[in-house]
PDB file of C-alpha atoms in Angstrom:
ATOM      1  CA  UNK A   1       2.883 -25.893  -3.688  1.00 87.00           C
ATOM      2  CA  UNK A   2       1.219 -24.649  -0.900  1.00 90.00           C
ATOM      3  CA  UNK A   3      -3.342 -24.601  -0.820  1.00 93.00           C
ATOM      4  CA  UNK A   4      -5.974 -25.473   1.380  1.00 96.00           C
ATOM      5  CA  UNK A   5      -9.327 -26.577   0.496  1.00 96.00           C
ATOM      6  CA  UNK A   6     -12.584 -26.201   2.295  1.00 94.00           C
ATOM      7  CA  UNK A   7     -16.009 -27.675   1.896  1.00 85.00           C
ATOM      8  CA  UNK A   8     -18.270 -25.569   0.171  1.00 83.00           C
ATOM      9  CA  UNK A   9     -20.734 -23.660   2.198  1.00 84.00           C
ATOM     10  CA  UNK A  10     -23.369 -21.993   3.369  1.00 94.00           C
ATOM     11  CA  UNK A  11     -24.005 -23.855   6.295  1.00 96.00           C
ATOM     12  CA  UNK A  12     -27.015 -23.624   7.995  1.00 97.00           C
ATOM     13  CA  UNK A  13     -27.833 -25.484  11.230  1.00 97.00           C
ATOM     14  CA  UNK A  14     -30.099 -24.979  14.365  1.00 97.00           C
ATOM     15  CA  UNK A  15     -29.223 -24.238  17.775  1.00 97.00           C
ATOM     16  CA  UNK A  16     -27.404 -26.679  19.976  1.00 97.00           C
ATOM     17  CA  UNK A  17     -26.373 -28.748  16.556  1.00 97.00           C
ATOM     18  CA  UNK A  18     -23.321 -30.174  15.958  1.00 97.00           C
ATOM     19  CA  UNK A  19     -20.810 -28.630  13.790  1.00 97.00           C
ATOM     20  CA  UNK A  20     -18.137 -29.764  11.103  1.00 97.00           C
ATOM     21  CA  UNK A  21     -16.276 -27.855   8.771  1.00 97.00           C
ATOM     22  CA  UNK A  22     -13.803 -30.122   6.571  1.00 97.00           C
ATOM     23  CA  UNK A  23     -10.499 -28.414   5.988  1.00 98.00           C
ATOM     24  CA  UNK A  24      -7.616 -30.044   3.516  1.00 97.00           C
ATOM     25  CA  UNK A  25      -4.471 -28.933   2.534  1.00 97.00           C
ATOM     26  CA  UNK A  26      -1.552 -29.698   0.600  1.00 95.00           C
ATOM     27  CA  UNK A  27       1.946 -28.116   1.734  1.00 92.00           C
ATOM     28  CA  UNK A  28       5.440 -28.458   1.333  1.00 80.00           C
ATOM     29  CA  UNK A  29       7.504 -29.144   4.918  1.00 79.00           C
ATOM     30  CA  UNK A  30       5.386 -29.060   7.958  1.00 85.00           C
ATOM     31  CA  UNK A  31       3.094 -25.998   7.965  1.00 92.00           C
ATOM     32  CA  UNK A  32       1.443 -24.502  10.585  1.00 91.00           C
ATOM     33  CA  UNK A  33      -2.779 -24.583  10.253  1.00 94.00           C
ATOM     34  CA  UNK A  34      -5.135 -21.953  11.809  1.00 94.00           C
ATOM     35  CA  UNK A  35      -9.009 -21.524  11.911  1.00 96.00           C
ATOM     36  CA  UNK A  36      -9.912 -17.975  11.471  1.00 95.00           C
ATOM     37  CA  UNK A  37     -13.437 -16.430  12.226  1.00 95.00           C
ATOM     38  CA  UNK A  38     -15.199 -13.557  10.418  1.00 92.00           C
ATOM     39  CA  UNK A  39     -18.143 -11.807  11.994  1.00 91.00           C
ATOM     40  CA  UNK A  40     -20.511  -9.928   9.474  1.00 85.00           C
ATOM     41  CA  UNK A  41     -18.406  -6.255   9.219  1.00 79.00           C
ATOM     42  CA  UNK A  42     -15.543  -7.375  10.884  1.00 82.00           C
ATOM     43  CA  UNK A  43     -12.170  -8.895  10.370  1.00 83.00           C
ATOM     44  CA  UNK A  44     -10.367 -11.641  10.531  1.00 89.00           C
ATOM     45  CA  UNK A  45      -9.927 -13.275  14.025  1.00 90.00           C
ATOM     46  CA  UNK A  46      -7.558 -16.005  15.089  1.00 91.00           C
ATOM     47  CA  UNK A  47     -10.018 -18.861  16.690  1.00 95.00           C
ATOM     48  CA  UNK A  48      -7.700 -21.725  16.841  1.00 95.00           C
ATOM     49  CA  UNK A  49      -4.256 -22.589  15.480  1.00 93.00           C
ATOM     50  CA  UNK A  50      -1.645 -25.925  15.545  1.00 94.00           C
ATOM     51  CA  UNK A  51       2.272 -26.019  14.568  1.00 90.00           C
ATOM     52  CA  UNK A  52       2.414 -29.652  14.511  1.00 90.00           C
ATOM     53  CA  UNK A  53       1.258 -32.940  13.896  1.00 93.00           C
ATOM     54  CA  UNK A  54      -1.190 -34.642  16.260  1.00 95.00           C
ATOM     55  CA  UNK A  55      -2.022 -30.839  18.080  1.00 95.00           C
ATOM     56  CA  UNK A  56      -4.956 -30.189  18.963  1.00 97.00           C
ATOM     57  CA  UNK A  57      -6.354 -26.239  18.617  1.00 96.00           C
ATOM     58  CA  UNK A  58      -9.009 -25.293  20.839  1.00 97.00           C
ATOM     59  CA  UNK A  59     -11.214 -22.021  21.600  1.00 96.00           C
ATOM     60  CA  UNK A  60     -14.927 -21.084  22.492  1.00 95.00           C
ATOM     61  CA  UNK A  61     -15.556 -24.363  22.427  1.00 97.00           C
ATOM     62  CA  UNK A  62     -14.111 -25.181  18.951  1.00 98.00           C
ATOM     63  CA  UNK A  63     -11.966 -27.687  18.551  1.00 98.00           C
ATOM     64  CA  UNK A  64      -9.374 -29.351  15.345  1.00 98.00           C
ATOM     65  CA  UNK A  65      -7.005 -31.645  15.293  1.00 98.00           C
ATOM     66  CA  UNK A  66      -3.531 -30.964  13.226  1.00 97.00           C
ATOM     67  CA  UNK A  67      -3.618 -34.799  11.159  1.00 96.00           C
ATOM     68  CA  UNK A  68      -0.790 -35.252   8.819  1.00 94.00           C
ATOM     69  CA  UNK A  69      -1.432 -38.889   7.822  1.00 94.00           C
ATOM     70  CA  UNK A  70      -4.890 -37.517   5.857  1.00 95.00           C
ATOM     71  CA  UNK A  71      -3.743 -34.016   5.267  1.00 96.00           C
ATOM     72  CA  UNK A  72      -6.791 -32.726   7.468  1.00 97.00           C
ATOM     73  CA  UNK A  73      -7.706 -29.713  10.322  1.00 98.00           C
ATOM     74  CA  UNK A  74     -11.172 -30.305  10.680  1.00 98.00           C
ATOM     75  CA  UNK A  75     -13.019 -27.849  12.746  1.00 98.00           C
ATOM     76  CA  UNK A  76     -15.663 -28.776  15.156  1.00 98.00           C
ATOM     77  CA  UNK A  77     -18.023 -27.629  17.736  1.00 98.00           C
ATOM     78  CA  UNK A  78     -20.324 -30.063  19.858  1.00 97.00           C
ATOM     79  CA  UNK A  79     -23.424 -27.578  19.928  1.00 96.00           C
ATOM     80  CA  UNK A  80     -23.353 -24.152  18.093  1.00 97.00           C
ATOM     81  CA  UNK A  81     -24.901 -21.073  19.204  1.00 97.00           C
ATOM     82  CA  UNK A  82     -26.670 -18.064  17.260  1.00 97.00           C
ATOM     83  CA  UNK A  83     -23.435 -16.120  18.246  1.00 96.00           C
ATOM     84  CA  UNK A  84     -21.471 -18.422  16.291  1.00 97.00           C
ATOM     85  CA  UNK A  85     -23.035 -17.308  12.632  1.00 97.00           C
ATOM     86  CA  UNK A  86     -19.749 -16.014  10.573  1.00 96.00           C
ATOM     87  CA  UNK A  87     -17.588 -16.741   7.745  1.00 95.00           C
ATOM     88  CA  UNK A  88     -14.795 -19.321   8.854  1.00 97.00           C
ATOM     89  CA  UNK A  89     -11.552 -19.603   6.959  1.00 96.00           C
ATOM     90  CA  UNK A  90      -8.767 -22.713   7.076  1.00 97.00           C
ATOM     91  CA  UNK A  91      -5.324 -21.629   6.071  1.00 94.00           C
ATOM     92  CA  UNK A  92      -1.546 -22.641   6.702  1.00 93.00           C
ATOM     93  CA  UNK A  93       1.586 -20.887   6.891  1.00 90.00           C
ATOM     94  CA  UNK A  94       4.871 -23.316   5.406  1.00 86.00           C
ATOM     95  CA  UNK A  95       6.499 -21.757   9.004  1.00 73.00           C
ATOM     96  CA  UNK A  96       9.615 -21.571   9.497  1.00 72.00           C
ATOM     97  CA  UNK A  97      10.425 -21.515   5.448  1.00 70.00           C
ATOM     98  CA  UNK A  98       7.732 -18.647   5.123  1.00 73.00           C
ATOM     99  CA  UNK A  99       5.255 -16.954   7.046  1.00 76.00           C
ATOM    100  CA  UNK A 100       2.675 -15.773   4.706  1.00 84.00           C
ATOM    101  CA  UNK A 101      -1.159 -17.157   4.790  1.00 88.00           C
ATOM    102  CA  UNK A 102      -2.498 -19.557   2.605  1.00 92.00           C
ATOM    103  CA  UNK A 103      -6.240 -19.556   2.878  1.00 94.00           C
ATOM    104  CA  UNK A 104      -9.487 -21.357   1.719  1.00 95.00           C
ATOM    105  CA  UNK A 105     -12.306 -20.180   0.313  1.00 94.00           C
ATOM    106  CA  UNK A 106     -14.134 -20.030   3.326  1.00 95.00           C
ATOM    107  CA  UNK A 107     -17.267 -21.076   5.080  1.00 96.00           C
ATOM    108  CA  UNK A 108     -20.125 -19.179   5.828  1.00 96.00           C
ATOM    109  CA  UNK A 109     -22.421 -20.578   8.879  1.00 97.00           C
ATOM    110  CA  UNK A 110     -25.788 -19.345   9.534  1.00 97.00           C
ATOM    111  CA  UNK A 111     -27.207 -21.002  12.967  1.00 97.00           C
ATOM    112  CA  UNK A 112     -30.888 -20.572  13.228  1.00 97.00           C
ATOM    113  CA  UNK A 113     -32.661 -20.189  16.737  1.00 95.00           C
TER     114      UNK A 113
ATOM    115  CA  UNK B   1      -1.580  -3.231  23.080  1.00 61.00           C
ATOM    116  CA  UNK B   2      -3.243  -1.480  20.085  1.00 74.00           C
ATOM    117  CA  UNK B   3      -4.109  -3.202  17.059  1.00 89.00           C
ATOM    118  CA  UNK B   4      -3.567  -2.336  13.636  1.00 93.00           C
ATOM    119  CA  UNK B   5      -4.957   0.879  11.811  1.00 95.00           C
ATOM    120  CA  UNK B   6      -6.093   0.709   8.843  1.00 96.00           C
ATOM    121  CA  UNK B   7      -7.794   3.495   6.646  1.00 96.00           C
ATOM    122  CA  UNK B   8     -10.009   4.403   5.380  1.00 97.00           C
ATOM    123  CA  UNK B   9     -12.476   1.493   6.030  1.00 95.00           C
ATOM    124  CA  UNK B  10     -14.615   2.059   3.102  1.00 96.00           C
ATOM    125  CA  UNK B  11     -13.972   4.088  -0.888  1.00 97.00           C
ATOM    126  CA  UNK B  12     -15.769   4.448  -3.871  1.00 98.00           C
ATOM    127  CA  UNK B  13     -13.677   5.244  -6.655  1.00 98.00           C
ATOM    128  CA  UNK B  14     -14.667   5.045 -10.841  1.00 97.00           C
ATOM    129  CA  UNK B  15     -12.363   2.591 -12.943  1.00 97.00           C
ATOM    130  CA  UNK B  16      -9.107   4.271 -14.136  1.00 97.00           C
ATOM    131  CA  UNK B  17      -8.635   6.617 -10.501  1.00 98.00           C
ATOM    132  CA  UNK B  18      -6.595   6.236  -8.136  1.00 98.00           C
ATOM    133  CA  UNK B  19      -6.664   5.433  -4.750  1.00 98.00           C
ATOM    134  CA  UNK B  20      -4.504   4.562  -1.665  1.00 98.00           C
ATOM    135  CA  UNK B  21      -4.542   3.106   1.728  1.00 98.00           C
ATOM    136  CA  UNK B  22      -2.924   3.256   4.634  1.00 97.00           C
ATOM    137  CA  UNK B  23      -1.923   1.010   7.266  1.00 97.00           C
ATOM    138  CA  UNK B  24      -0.108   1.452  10.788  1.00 96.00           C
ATOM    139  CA  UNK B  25       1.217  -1.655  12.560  1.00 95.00           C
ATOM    140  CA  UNK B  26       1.480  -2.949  15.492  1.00 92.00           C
ATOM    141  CA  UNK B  27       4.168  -1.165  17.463  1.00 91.00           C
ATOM    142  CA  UNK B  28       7.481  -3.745  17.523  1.00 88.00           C
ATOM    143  CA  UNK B  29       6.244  -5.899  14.328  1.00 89.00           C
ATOM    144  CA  UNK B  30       9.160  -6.052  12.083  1.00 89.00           C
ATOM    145  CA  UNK B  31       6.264  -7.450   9.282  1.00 90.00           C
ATOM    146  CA  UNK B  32       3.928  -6.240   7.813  1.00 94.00           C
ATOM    147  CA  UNK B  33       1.549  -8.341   4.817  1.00 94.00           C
ATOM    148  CA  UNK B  34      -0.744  -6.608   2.639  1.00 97.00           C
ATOM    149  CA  UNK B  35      -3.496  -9.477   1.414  1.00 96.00           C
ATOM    150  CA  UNK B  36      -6.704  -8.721  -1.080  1.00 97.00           C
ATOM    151  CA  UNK B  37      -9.946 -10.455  -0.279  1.00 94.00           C
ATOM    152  CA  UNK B  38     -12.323 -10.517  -3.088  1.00 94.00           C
ATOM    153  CA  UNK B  39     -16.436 -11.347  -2.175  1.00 89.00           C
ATOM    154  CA  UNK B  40     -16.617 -15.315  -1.531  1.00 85.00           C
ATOM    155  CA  UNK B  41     -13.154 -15.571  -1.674  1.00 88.00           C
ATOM    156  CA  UNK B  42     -10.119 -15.841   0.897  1.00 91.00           C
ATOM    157  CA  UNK B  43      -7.477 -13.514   1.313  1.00 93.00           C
ATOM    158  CA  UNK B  44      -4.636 -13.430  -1.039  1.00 94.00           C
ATOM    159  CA  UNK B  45      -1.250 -11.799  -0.103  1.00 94.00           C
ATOM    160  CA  UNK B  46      -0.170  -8.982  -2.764  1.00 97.00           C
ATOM    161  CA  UNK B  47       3.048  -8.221  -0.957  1.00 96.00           C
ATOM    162  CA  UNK B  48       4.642  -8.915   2.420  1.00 93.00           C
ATOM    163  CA  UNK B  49       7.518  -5.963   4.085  1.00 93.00           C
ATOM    164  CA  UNK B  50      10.261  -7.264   6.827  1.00 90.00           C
ATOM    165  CA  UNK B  51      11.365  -3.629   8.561  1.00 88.00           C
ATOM    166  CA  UNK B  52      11.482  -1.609   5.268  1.00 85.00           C
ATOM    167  CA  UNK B  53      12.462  -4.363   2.844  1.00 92.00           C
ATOM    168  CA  UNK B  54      10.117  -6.287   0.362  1.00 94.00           C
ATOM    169  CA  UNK B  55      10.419 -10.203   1.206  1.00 91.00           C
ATOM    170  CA  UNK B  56       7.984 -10.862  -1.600  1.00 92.00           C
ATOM    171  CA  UNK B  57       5.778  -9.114  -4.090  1.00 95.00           C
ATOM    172  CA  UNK B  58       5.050 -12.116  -6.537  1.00 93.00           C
ATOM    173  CA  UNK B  59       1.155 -11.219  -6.277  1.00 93.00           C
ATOM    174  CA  UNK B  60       1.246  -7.445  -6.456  1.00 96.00           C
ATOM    175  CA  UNK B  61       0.097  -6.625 -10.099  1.00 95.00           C
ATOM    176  CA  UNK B  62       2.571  -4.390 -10.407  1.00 95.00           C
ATOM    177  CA  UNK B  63       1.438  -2.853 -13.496  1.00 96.00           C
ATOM    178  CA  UNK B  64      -1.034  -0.873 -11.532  1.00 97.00           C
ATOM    179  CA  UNK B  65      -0.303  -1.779  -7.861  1.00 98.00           C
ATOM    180  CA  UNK B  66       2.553   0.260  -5.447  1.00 97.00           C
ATOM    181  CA  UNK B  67       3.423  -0.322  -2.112  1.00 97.00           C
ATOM    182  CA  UNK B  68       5.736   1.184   0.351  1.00 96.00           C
ATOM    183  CA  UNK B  69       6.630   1.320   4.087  1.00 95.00           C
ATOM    184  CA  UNK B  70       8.528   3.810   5.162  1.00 82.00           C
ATOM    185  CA  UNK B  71      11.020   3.938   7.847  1.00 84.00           C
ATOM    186  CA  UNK B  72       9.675   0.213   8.514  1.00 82.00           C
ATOM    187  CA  UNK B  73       6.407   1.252  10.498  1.00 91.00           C
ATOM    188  CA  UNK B  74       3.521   2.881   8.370  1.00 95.00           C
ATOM    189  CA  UNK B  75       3.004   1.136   4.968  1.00 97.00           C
ATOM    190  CA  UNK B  76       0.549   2.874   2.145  1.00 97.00           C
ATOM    191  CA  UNK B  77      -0.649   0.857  -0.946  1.00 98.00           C
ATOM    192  CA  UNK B  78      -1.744   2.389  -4.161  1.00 98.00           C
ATOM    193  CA  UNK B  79      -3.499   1.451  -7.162  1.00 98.00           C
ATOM    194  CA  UNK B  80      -3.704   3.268 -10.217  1.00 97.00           C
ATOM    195  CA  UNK B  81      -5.525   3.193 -12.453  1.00 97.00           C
ATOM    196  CA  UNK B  82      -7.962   1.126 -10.738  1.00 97.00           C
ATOM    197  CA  UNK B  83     -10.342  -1.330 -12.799  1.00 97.00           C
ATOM    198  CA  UNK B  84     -13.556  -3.165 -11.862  1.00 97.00           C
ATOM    199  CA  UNK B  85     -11.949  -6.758 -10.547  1.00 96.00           C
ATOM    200  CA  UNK B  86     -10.310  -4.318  -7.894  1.00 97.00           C
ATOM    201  CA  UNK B  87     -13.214  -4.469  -6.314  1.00 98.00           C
ATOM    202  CA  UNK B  88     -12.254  -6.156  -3.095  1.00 97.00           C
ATOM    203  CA  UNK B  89     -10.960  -5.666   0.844  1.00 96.00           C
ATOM    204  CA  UNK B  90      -7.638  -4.724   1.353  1.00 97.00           C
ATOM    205  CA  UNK B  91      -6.517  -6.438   4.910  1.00 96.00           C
ATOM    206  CA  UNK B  92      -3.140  -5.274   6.133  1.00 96.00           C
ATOM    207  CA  UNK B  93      -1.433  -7.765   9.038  1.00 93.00           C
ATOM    208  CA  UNK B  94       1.275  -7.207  11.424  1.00 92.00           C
ATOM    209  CA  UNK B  95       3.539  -9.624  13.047  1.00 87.00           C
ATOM    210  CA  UNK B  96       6.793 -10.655  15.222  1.00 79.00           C
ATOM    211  CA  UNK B  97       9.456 -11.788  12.674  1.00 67.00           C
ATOM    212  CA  UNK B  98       9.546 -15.139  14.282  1.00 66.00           C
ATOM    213  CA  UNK B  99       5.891 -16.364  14.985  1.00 66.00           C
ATOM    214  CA  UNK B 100       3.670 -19.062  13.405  1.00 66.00           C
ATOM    215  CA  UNK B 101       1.140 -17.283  12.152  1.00 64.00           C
ATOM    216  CA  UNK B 102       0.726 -14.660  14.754  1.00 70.00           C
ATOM    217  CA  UNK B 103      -0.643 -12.227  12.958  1.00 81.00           C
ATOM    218  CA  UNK B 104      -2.958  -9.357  13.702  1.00 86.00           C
ATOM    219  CA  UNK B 105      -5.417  -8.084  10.866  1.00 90.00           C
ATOM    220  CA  UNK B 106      -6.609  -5.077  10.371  1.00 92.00           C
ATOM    221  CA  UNK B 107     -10.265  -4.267  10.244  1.00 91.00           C
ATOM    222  CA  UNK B 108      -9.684  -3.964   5.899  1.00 94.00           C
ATOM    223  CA  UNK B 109     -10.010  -1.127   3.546  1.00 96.00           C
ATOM    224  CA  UNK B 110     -13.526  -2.313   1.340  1.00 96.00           C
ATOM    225  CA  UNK B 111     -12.839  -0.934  -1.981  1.00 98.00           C
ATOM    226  CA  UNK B 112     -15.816  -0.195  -4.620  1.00 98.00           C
ATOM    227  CA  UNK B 113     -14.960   0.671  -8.015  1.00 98.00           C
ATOM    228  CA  UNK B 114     -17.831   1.635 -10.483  1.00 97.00           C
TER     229      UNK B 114
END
């Protein structure tokens, strides 16, 4: 089946730290993988996707790489910013043989001035 | 290009009433995905629409759960009676029949049932 597993949060890191949020998933075929971003009251927000292995995503400064030998779309950032406090959600879609989301649990990150 | 409309964005309701929402899509997007996001959880689909067809429905508790889209634009979803573990955000997506993931939320219905 199709599920993608996140580490457990919160996350809470200073300004100008380095970021990583792990991101694992099991799928049938070749899925798709996306990053989405919640801010506090507001929806969900494509930040970064890739269709295929080896891709790399990219956005605001975010970056993760689509790696099918370990199953993995980590997301990172080089040096966070108060701004970037939200919720932050890994899913796939099993695209082209469906299109519906598979997410994790999410991860909330709290970046301290 | 307008996104998609979702109302209302918040209702209180008591266990056992009913309540619907409604969702307008982005103009062109064949489907349309209605997902429940419970607190500390991500979203779950409940039931996905391609024009005015239903391509699946597996999740929808259908004992109490209804959706519809009508003429293949506006879709409402219903729940009656409602219980406590209802208690959740509704998100309704749009998107192009043949895109990776390119969706577009909604802002959510947040539902509260005391």
């Amino acid at each position: 089946g199709n599920s993608v597993t996140q580490m457990e949060g919160p996350v809470t890191l200073s300004e100008e730290a380095f970021l990583t949020i792990n991101c694992t998933y099991t799928a049938t075929g070749y899925p798709s993988l996306f990053w989405y971003v919640q801010y506090p009251g507001e929806g969900l927000q494509l930040l970064l996707k890739a269709t295929k292995a080896d891709d790399k995503g990219s956005n605001k400064g975010f970056e993760a790489t689509y790696r099918k030998e370990t199953t993995s779309f980590h997301l990172e950032k080089g040096s966070v910013q108060v701004s970037d406090s939200a919720v932050y959600f890994c899913a796939l879609t099993p695209f082209p043989t469906g299109n519906q989301f598979y997410f994790g649990t999410g991860t909330s990150l709290t970046v301290i001035p | 290009e307008a996104g998609v409309a979702q109302s209302p964005r918040y209702k209180i309701i008591e266990k056992r009433q009913s309540v619907a929402f409604w969702c307008n899509p982005i103009s062109g997007h064949a489907t349309l995905y209605w997902y429940q996001q419970i607190l500390g959880q991500g979203p779950k689909l409940l039931i996905q629409f391609q024009n005015n067809g239903v391509v699946d429905d597996s999740q929808l508790p259908k004992d109490r759960f209804s959706a519809e889209r009508l003429k293949g634009v506006d879709s409402t979803l219903k729940i009656q009676p409602a219980k406590l573990e209802d208690s959740a955000v509704y998100l309704c997506a749009s998107s192009l029949i043949k895109a990776p993931g390119g969706y577009t939320f909604g802002s959510g219905t947040r539902l509260t049932v005391v």
